[in-house]
CSV table of C-alpha atoms in Angstrom, one decimal:
chain,number,residue,atom,x,y,z
A,1,MET,CA,-15.5,3.5,34.4
A,2,ASN,CA,-16.1,6.6,32.3
A,3,SER,CA,-16.7,6.2,28.6
A,4,ILE,CA,-14.3,8.2,26.4
A,5,LYS,CA,-15.4,9.4,23.0
A,6,ILE,CA,-12.6,9.7,20.4
A,7,ASP,CA,-13.5,10.2,16.7
A,8,PRO,CA,-12.0,12.1,13.7
A,9,TRP,CA,-13.9,15.3,14.6
A,10,SER,CA,-13.4,15.7,18.3
A,11,SER,CA,-12.4,14.0,21.6
A,12,GLU,CA,-12.8,14.5,25.2
A,13,ASN,CA,-9.9,15.8,27.2
A,14,LEU,CA,-7.5,12.9,27.7
A,15,THR,CA,-4.7,13.1,30.2
A,16,ASP,CA,-4.1,9.4,30.8
A,17,TYR,CA,-3.5,7.2,27.8
A,18,GLU,CA,-2.6,4.1,29.8
A,19,HIS,CA,-6.0,2.4,29.5
A,20,ILE,CA,-5.9,2.9,25.7
A,21,PHE,CA,-2.4,1.4,25.6
A,22,ARG,CA,-3.6,-1.6,27.6
A,23,GLU,CA,-6.8,-2.0,25.5
A,24,PHE,CA,-5.0,-2.0,22.2
A,25,GLY,CA,-1.8,-3.7,23.3
A,26,LEU,CA,0.4,-0.6,22.6
A,27,GLU,CA,3.8,0.3,23.9
A,28,ARG,CA,5.2,3.8,24.3
A,29,PHE,CA,7.3,4.9,21.3
A,30,PRO,CA,10.9,4.9,22.5
A,31,ASP,CA,12.9,8.2,22.4
A,32,GLU,CA,15.9,6.4,20.9
A,33,MET,CA,13.8,5.2,17.9
A,34,SER,CA,12.3,8.7,17.4
A,35,LYS,CA,15.8,10.2,17.3
A,36,LYS,CA,17.0,7.7,14.8
A,37,LEU,CA,14.1,8.2,12.4
A,38,ASN,CA,14.9,11.9,12.1
A,39,HIS,CA,11.3,13.0,11.1
A,40,ILE,CA,9.3,15.8,12.7
A,41,LEU,CA,6.3,13.7,13.6
A,42,PHE,CA,8.6,11.4,15.7
A,43,GLU,CA,10.8,14.2,17.0
A,44,ARG,CA,7.8,16.2,18.3
A,45,ASN,CA,6.3,13.0,19.9
A,46,LEU,CA,3.2,13.1,17.7
A,47,VAL,CA,3.7,9.3,17.4
A,48,ILE,CA,3.4,8.2,21.0
A,49,ALA,CA,2.7,4.4,20.7
A,50,HIS,CA,3.4,1.4,18.6
A,51,ARG,CA,3.0,-2.3,18.3
A,52,ASP,CA,6.1,-4.2,17.1
A,53,PHE,CA,7.7,-1.2,15.5
A,54,GLN,CA,11.1,-2.6,16.4
A,55,LYS,CA,10.6,-5.0,13.5
A,56,ILE,CA,10.1,-2.0,11.1
A,57,MET,CA,13.0,-0.2,12.6
A,58,ALA,CA,15.3,-3.2,12.0
A,59,CYS,CA,14.3,-3.1,8.3
A,60,ILE,CA,14.8,0.6,8.1
A,61,GLU,CA,18.3,0.4,9.6
A,62,VAL,CA,19.5,-2.2,7.1
A,63,LYS,CA,17.5,-0.6,4.2
A,64,LYS,CA,15.4,-3.8,3.8
A,65,PRO,CA,11.9,-3.4,2.2
A,66,PHE,CA,8.9,-3.7,4.5
A,67,ILE,CA,5.1,-3.4,4.1
A,68,ASN,CA,3.2,-0.4,5.3
A,69,ILE,CA,-0.6,-0.2,5.2
A,70,THR,CA,-2.5,2.9,6.4
A,71,GLY,CA,-5.5,4.8,5.4
A,72,ILE,CA,-8.0,7.5,6.2
A,73,ALA,CA,-11.8,7.7,6.6
A,74,SER,CA,-13.3,10.1,4.2
A,75,SER,CA,-14.5,12.9,6.5
A,76,GLY,CA,-15.0,15.7,4.0
A,77,LYS,CA,-12.2,17.8,2.5
A,78,MET,CA,-8.6,17.0,3.3
A,79,HIS,CA,-7.6,18.3,6.8
A,80,PHE,CA,-4.6,18.3,9.1
A,81,GLY,CA,-5.4,14.8,10.4
A,82,HIS,CA,-5.2,13.4,6.9
A,83,LYS,CA,-1.9,15.2,6.3
A,84,VAL,CA,-0.3,13.4,9.2
A,85,ASP,CA,-1.2,10.0,7.6
A,86,LEU,CA,0.0,11.2,4.2
A,87,ASP,CA,3.3,12.5,5.6
A,88,LEU,CA,4.0,9.2,7.4
A,89,PHE,CA,3.0,7.3,4.2
A,90,LEU,CA,5.6,9.3,2.2
A,91,PHE,CA,8.2,9.0,4.9
A,92,PHE,CA,8.0,5.2,5.1
A,93,LYS,CA,8.1,5.1,1.3
A,94,SER,CA,11.4,6.9,1.4
A,95,LYS,CA,12.6,4.2,3.8
A,96,LYS,CA,11.8,1.4,1.3
A,97,ALA,CA,8.3,0.6,2.4
A,98,ARG,CA,5.9,-1.1,0.0
A,99,ASN,CA,2.9,1.1,0.8
A,100,TYR,CA,-0.8,0.4,0.6
A,101,PHE,CA,-3.3,3.2,1.3
A,102,ALA,CA,-7.0,2.6,1.9
A,103,ILE,CA,-9.8,5.1,2.0
A,104,CYS,CA,-12.9,3.9,3.8
A,105,ASP,CA,-16.5,5.2,3.4
A,106,LEU,CA,-15.7,6.4,-0.1
A,107,ASP,CA,-19.0,6.9,-1.9
């Protein structure tokens, strides 16, 4: 089995995500959920996997609060990868999420 290196700065060319889905217990993000969310990150399939997101979707549909925790690793100045996390953070806040944001390796 080949080792695949994925980190915030680079990655090897990945064409098959199935082993990552299996390793982390992920499911493909359904098109019908992406369409209902009406956000560019979902519409453009930048969010491709989830674990139990149907529970969050149920809360969003009935406008019930839910908890969202996310974060970034400090890898220098803000970059596009950070922006994706921040955009999702703000999107979920607009959908009644109680948000918690962690920054690791902050010195």
